[in-house]
């Protein structure tokens, strides 16, 4: 079968079927562009193949004169090497050795064999007509010592690095299925914490060495030399060739003001020279399931017991249906809704990737097509996520010029989960309603999931004629028994509410590297001078669509169509970059020098247009222009960053290493007085094992390097125009006639002296390699100080402002910690395996906050000088009052009586910390931190006889968490559903309990639900994140048409060992609320079946 035919056959096998209703919704229009791209790429590839492999017929003719060559591959001691690869050079004809190291291969008599084995140096052997080659010995390779890593505007040998750079094993990443590039780092790099939830398409939170700013803490991503900002969700992980993480200032300083939160450098796959066309297909299908039983919620019978207890303790009549004369809700046979079962379903995810690569003598090409889709685990319209990507990478050598071009297109379509943002709550009958995720657990079991008589149409509506939509039997709940509950039927919210975001992104980049010495005809291997021009342009557009029907957005007359709201938005972002660099690389005896100088210029434009319509005449023509009332909003911003860079690396005799970097940035985000600044760094390393006095043989310790660095980084991710007066247009009331007049006015308090946020970092490290780097250790200690952090400071009342703030450089924060990495590679035996473990500690402290130092409070969290960001702050729990006498006679540490207003037997007792005799706000104190003291990971992979097994784990220790759903379920008051623990609540007959008494509502200012240690959990955990088992079928089974077949089964999010009760112990908290889990979407348990084919 021709290779071009194989391409089309493979694509036919994975063709996405488009249902009729998808075409009706015009989503097919988006897909047709992808197919046009596919067709164009395939045409190009076929033409390239036809042109670049013109000697294929000669190869076929030569096969008539083939001979069978036999031999044995052994190590330096004569032991056989099973699984070694033997390939005819310049072709895909090859084989692997058997368990005894033997091989047999049919090749032309004048062929050359390439022989390779992981952990050994590859060699080439000329046949010269011989049929028996005997034993062929391979010598061990110093694993990783000569590995070249990308460090920003250049490359370095890993052994020469003097900064803290983590190199993620690309081969290991390729063998574990991931849908997001950021999650590939989870548990694999010390000092990197990744938290997320399970919502399809959600971006994980990535923090390198802690929280370095009160703004964005995301690192800078650089893909193929092009800065991509702080998110790369729309790129495919299958495209990655290498990945490095720059953690300290000396490594990241070359990126200056964008590198304060670290840098992740990604290089995508390229073709190989003199390689015939190679086709790879990778695909998997998986099922997602949310774990049930995380919370032990009440069923209808248990809930009725709670209602009787709560109303009885409040001296109130039990609602009809729950008392002994009526069994409507007491009898589970009548109404007993399992809201978890109603809310969740089995999700489906799939990924298909085709990679086509090859090259000639002077050019390479790599074409990648990727499709990913994840249907969420919640019933209804979302959340779902779908992504298409297409990438073309090419290289070409033209005499002394090396040209690279990269073109990538991505299209994503995300259906979001309800309106979960703080300013977009779905409105309940009175005020804000809980997120949909919380409603799945908080809605009482005595309420039906579907009931036309109580959902939407009830006795509060005199007439339903004003409402023409089909109610579906869903709606905001009200009846005579339950009253007005702060809960909306999640089935309504997630079935009928529409919220969709479509993103299209195109990135085009190219570079030309000119060998200036070769250009003038002087070739000198010891001296190289090159000029590099790097250009890129990216365009991102996003379309947002949100429709909130009237029966979701509710008021007292909650079916009024005046509350119906449609929002349509369009956002566009463009980024143009030009970089010019000059690089000199020279060797003078034992001295080696590498110097870089350059200039960069980047310009970004952002435009947004949003339209809002209220009161739609019909639900079938949802356009803002069709609404009765419309409004619009537009915004346009521009950002420019100009920079000059310089770097010098010095190496003496591979023994003494020195590096110095400087970058000068100028940003349009700052005023002309503070626009420019310097960001320098210096680092040094000493390879002790190279010294003559070092007593240990190189075969035992082959690397012992100590290194140290100091550097300064900046942060310009501070938003646009903060140093300027902002004019806002609107209706303003003036003194004349007290009439409103449309006009413009300054809308902010401006600070023209806003400066760069700066981060100063010291790092001391040690790298140890033993037994030819089969055993590796890395140690780092670091301390960073983030200065001049932007922080909102209250404007004094005497300035004429009320509750106004101004942004100032008014905060300082420190982070310090230890990092450790250990790895062992055993690749020289029948069973090959790799083990790695990493551990990092983190200490965070705020040393300055605002002008006055006054603490900042965010719900249960508090940020204050001397503590971690977002520490928990509340009351100290001292047990449960057992009698009125205990309430009346309780004393504090100074012997004074304590007055706790409204306390009754069975209520929670709180400590009087300030000893003033009253329980007040002043008795609150520090209760722990939501930032882990320790993060760790362990990864293992083994291969034997075609089988491979990989295990990935990660965890954290030494931190606290508060789970919003758990806290609400444990509330002592109200009519929402509760955890079954409340059935053991305190009563005069049940005093041996730690659960306080329950009531319909609290009667005093001090309540059982006041925040204390009672609601704080130890969140330390160990998660078994991934187990994957695969099998590589023997190549000869497929007659040479398929070079590699691997099938695997993978399980993700398998089990978590923790005391934490709730979903997502590794949830993504906010900067000021790192330990607060506000009903995050559960990360599902996943089982996937996949295949990898190579042609």
XYZ file of N, CA and C in Angstrom, residues 936 953-957 1019-1025 1055-1059:
54
model
N 5.399 16.895 46.671
C 6.263 15.784 46.271
C 5.631 14.999 45.134
N 2.547 9.484 40.669
C 1.873 9.920 41.889
C 2.359 11.317 42.251
N 1.549 12.040 42.999
C 1.985 13.322 43.544
C 1.188 13.608 44.802
N 1.667 14.560 45.573
C 0.969 14.879 46.812
C 1.512 16.143 47.446
N 0.944 16.469 48.588
C 1.347 17.653 49.337
C 1.072 17.402 50.813
N 1.775 18.140 51.662
C 1.613 17.953 53.106
C 1.807 19.291 53.808
N -5.450 18.813 54.890
C -5.587 18.481 53.470
C -4.377 17.747 52.899
N -3.470 17.296 53.732
C -2.322 16.529 53.228
C -2.826 15.315 52.457
N -2.146 15.002 51.358
C -2.654 13.906 50.524
C -1.561 13.268 49.694
N -1.825 12.063 49.268
C -1.039 11.344 48.260
C -2.011 10.833 47.214
N -1.825 11.265 45.968
C -2.730 10.859 44.893
C -2.009 9.945 43.914
N -2.638 8.802 43.641
C -2.180 7.942 42.539
C -2.834 8.494 41.287
N -2.048 9.275 40.534
C -2.619 10.057 39.440
C -2.785 9.265 38.157
N -6.854 6.984 42.980
C -7.158 6.978 44.413
C -6.379 8.098 45.088
N -6.952 8.608 46.172
C -6.302 9.652 46.956
C -6.321 9.256 48.424
N -5.150 9.234 49.022
C -5.026 8.929 50.444
C -4.966 10.247 51.197
N -6.004 10.545 51.959
C -6.098 11.829 52.642
C -7.159 11.777 53.729
N -7.058 12.702 54.678
C -8.103 12.882 55.678
C -9.159 13.878 55.212
